[in-house]
XYZ file of C-alpha atoms in Angstrom:
389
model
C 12.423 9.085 28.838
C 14.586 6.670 27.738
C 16.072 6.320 31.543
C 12.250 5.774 32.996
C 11.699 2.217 31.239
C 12.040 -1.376 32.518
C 10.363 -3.130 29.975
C 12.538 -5.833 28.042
C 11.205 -6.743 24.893
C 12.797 -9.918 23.178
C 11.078 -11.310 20.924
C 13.319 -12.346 18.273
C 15.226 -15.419 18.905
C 15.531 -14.837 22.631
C 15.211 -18.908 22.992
C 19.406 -18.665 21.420
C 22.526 -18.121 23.615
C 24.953 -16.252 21.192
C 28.651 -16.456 22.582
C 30.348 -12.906 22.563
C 33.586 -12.350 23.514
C 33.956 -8.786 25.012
C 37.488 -7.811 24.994
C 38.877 -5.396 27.865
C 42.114 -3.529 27.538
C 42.421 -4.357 31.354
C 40.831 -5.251 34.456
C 40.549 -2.263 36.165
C 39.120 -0.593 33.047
C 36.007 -2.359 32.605
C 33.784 0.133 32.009
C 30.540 -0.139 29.767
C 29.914 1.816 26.668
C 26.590 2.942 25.085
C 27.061 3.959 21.818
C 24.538 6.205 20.077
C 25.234 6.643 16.151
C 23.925 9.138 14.364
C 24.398 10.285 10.547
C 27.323 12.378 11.271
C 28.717 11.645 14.236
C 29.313 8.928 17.422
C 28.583 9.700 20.691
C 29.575 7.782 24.103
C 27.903 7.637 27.340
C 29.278 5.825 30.186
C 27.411 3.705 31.715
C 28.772 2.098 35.302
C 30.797 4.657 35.778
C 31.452 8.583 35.394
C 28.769 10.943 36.165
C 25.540 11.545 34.166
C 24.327 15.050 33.713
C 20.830 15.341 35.631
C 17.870 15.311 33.819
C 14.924 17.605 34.676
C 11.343 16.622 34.218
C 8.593 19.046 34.383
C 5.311 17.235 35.500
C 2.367 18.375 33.052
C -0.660 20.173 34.726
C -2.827 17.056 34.222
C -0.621 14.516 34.743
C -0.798 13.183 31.366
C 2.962 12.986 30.474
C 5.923 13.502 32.133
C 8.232 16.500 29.984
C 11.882 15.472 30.029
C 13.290 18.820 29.710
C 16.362 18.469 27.731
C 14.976 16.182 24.697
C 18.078 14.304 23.851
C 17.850 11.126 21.652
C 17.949 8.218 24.231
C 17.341 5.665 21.753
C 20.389 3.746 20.944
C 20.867 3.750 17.102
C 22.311 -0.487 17.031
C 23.027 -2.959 19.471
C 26.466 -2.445 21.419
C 27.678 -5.815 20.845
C 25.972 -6.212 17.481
C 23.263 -8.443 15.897
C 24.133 -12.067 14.912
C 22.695 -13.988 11.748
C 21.466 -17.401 11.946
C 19.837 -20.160 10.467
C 15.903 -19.354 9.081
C 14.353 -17.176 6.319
C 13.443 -13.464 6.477
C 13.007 -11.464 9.717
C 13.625 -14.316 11.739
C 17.199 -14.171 10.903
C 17.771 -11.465 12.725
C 18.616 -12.076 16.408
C 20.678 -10.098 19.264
C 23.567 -11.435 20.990
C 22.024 -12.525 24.369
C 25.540 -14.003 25.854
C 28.379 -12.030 27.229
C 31.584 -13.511 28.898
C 33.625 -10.843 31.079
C 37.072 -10.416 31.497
C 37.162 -13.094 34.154
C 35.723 -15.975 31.450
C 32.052 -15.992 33.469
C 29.116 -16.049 30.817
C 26.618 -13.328 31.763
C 23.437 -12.419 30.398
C 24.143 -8.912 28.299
C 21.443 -6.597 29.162
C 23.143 -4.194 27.765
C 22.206 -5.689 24.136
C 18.492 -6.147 24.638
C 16.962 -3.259 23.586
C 15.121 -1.246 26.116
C 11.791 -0.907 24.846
C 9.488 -1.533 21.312
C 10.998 1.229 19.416
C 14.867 0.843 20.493
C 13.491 -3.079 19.127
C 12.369 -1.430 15.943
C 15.222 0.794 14.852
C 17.702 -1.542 15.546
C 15.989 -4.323 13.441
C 16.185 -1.026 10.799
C 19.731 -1.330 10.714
C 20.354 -4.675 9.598
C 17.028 -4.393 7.586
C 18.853 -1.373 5.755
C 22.319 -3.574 5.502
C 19.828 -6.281 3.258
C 18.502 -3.495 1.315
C 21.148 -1.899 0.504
C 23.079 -5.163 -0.995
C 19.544 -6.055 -3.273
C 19.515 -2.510 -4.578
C 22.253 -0.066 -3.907
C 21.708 4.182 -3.256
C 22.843 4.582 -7.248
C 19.567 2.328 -8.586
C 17.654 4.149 -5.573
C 18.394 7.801 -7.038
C 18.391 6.744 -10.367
C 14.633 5.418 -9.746
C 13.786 9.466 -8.713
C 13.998 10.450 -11.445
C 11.212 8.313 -13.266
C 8.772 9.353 -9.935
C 5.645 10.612 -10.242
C 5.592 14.080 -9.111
C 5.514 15.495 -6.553
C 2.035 16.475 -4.375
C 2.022 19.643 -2.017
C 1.178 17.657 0.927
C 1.807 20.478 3.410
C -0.954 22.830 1.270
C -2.882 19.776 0.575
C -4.132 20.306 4.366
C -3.959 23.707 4.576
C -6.760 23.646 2.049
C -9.077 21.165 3.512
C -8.299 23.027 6.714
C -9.753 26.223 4.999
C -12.097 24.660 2.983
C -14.085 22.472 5.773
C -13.145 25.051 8.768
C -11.928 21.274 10.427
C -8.488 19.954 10.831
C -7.034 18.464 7.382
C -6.735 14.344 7.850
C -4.289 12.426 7.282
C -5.500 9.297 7.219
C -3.229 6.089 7.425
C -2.808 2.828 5.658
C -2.060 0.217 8.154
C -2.519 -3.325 8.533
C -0.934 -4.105 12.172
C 0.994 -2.580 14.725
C 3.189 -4.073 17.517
C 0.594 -3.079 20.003
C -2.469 -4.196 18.635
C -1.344 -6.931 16.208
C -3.152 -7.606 12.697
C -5.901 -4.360 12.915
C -7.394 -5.006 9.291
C -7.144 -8.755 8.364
C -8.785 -7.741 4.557
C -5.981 -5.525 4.267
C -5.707 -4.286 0.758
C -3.710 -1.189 0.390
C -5.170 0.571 -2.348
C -8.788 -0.462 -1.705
C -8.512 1.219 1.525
C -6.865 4.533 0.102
C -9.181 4.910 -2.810
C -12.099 4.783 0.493
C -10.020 7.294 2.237
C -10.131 9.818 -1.159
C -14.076 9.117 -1.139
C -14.127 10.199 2.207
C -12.763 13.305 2.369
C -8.851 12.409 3.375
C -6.800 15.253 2.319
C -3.829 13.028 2.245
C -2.751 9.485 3.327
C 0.263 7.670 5.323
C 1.022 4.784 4.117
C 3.234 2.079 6.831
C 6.277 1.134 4.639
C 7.969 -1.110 8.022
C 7.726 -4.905 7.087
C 8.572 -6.508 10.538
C 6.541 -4.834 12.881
C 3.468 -3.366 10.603
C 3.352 -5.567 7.988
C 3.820 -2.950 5.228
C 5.823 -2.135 2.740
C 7.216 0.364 0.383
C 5.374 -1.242 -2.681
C 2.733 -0.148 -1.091
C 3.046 3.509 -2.010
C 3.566 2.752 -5.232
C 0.708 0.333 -5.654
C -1.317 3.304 -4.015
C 0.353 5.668 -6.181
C -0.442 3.467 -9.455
C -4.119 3.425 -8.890
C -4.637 6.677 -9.420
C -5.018 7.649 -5.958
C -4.648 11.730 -5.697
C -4.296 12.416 -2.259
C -0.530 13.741 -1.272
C 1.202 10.630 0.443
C 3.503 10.549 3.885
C 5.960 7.493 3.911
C 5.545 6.583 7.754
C 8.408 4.553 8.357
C 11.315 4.670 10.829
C 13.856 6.717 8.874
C 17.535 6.341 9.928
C 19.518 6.365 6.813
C 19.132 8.765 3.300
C 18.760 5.689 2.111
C 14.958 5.311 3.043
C 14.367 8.932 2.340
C 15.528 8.368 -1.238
C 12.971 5.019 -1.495
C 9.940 6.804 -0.061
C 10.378 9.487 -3.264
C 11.119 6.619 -5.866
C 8.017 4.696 -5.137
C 5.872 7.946 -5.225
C 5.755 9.128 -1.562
C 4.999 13.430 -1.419
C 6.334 13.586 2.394
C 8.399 11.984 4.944
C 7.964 11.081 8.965
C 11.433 12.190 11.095
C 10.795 10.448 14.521
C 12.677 13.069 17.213
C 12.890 10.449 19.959
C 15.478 8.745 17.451
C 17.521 11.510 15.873
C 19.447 14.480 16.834
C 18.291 17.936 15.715
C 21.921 17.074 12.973
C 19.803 13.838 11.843
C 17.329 16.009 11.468
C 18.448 19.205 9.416
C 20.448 16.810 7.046
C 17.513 14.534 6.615
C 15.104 17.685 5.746
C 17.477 18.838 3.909
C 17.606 15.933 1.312
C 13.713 15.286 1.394
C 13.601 18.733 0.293
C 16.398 18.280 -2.582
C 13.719 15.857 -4.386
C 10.605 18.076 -3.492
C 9.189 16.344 -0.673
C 7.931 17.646 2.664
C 8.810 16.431 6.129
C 6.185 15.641 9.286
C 8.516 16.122 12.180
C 7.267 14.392 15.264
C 7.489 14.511 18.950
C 6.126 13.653 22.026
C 8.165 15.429 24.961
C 8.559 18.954 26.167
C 12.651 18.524 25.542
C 11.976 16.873 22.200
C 9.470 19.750 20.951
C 11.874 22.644 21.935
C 14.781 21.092 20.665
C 13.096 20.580 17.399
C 12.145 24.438 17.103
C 15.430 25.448 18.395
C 16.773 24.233 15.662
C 18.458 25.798 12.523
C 16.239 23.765 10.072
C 12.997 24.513 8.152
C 9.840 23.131 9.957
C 6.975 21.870 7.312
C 4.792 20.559 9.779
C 4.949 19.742 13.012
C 3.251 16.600 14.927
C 2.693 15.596 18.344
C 2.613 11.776 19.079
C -0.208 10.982 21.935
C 1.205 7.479 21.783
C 4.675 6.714 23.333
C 6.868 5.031 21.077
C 8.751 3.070 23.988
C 5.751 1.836 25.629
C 2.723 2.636 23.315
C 0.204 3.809 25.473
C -1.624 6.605 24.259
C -2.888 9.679 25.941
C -4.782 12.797 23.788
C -4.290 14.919 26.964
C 0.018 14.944 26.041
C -1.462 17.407 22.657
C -3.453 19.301 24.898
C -0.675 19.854 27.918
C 2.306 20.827 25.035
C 0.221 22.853 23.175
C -0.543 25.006 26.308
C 2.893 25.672 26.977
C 5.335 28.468 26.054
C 6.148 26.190 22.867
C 2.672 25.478 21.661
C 2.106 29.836 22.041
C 5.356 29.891 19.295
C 4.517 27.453 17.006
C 1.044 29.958 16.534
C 3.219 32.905 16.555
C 5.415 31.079 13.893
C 2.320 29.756 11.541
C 3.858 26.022 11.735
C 1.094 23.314 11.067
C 0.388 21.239 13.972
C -0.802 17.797 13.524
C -2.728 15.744 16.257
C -1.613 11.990 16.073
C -2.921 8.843 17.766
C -5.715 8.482 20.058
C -7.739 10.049 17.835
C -11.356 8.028 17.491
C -14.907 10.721 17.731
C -15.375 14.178 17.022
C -14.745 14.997 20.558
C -11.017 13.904 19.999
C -11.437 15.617 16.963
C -12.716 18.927 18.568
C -9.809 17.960 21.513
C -6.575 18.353 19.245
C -8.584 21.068 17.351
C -9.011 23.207 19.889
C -5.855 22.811 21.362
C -4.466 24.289 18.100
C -3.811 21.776 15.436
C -4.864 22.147 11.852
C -4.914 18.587 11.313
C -4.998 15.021 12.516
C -2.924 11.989 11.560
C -5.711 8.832 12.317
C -5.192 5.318 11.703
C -6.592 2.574 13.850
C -9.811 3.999 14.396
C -10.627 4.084 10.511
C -9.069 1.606 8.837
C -10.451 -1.111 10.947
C -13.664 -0.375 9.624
C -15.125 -2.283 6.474
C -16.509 1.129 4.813
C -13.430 3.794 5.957
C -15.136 6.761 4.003
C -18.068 6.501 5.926
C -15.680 6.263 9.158
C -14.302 9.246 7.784
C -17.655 11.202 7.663
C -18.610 9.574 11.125
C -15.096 10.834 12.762
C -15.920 14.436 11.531
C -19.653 14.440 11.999
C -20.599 14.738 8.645
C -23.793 13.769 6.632
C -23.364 9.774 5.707
């Protein structure tokens, strides 16, 4: 996937020309390196020369998505060169190095430190968003703060039952205020306003945006949510790269966790299940490829539930039809065989959609936009299922 984008997004402090000095241990070895880091491990690609193993793609029956057949993480975990601090407050003083001068002393422009699309943007603005974390309040406060969490929700058998009891697909319905797509979606935003509406409504649990930068949320959020009384199981939908976050999401009250496949390996992801189940919480692992969903149930890990992202992460565009297409495949006949919860996500806005994803074989939809851009979500809720108002 990774190799089929173009698209050069910039956007923070582009307008600076940040002097790197790229060392070379000689002229005739100048090749690049693009270094993927993972939890466990570091992996290098080169790029300019050696060979690349071919990729296969597998063109879905209705053209709705393109499968790329082998799955592998293509998003690069941090900028190659690094990030460089300067002057301003907050997010803004984050900023990639935009200058390169080769071996030669000629200043180029260093595409190879510009991330390659919205969600290479957003994990690498994770990292050094983690680094700041990390020095306010360190992994031993984190854990500590566990222990004195609420406990824990069944958020997997929270859907199974509205899935049984309403002969629908269980919803999980999402607190969001903006997204890099669409910008500010709910202007009134008020967190636990909108997930008390959700409980009226019939949500049999919520996912709560805890990314600062590019949705405007935050991990108070699940706590404020938490606080009020809310019942409903809650998913911490944030871009997890580091323990760290997985750790935060159960210390301000979050049931379940979000593992994005495009971003880690199927390692990332055993050891990251692993520890969200140490404290009792579930994990929604998602994908959106044909490699990315049979790597995931290749895997030697535990599967809670399973989702399938309509929207791509490196582009956001959404299409319902890349549910229906997987979910007619070999893999989507295995995850029936195997029992594991499917969950619908994105794209998602009338029963039809509803009935879409339902028939295709999920028990349950992850919905956002469509609901909490509306004044009076609970009655979105009964609107989006074609219930009695």
């Amino acid at each position: 996937r990774g190799e089929n984008f173009i698209l050069l997004h910039t956007s923070h402090a582009t307008h600076l020309s940040i002097l790197v000095v790229m060392f070379a241990a000689s002229h005739q070895n100048q090749h690049v390196f693009n270094t993927v880091r993972t939890t466990s491990k570091t992996t290098s690609t080169i790029r300019g020369g050696g060979r690349r193993p071919p990729t296969m793609k597998i063109k879905a029956a209705g053209g709705a998505a393109v499968m790329d057949d082998t799955g592998e993480v293509t998003i690069r975990r941090r900028p190659p060169a690094g990030h460089k601090e300067h002057l301003g407050m907050g997010s803004e003083r984050f900023a990639f190095k935009m200058e390169a001068v080769t071996p030669e002393g000629e200043r180029i422009d260093n595409e190879e430190n510009k991330p390659r699309n919205i969600l290479e943007e957003i994990v690498w603005y994770k990292d050094y968003e983690l680094t700041l974390m990390k020095e306010k309040m360190p992994l031993s406060l984190v854990r500590g703060q566990v222990k004195l969490a609420p406990p824990v929700l069944d958020f997997k058998q929270a859907i199974i039952d509205q899935m049984e009891k309403t002969g629908q697909p269980g919803l999980i319905a999402e607190v969001k205020k903006a997204s890099p797509s669409k910008g500010v979606i709910q202007p009134n935003f008020d967190p636990v306003k909108i997930a008390k509406a959700y409980e009226e409504g019939g949500a049999a649990c919520l996912s709560v945006l805890t990314d600062e930068k590019f949705f405007q949320g935050g991990f108070e959020n699940l706590k404020l949510i938490k606080e009020a009384g809310v019942t409903c199981p809650l998913l911490c939908k944030e871009f997890i790269v580091d323990a760290y976050q997985i750790y935060l999401a159960r210390a301000r009250g979050a049931d379940a966790i979000l593992l994005i496949t495009a971003v880690l390996d199927n390692q990332d992801l055993k050891y990251f299940t692993k520890i969200a189940h140490s404290v009792g919480m579930k994990v929604l692992l998602e994908v959106h490829t044909y490699g990315e969903m049979k790597r995931v149930l290749s895997g030697d890990f535990e599967i809670d539930l399973l989702g399938i992202n309509n929207r791509d992460l490196g582009t956001f565009k959404v299409d319902l039809n890349v549910t229906v297409e997987l979910m007619a495949t070999e893999l989507g006949k295995e995850v029936k065989e195997r029992n594991i919860v499917m969950v619908g996500e994105s794209g998602i806005f009338t029963i039809d959609d509803v009935n879409v994803v339902q028939n295709a074989g999920c028990g349950a939809i992850l919905v956002g936009e469509s609901l909490v851009k509306q004044d009076t979500p609970d009655v979105g809720i009964k609107k989006l299922f074609g219930r009695p108002l």
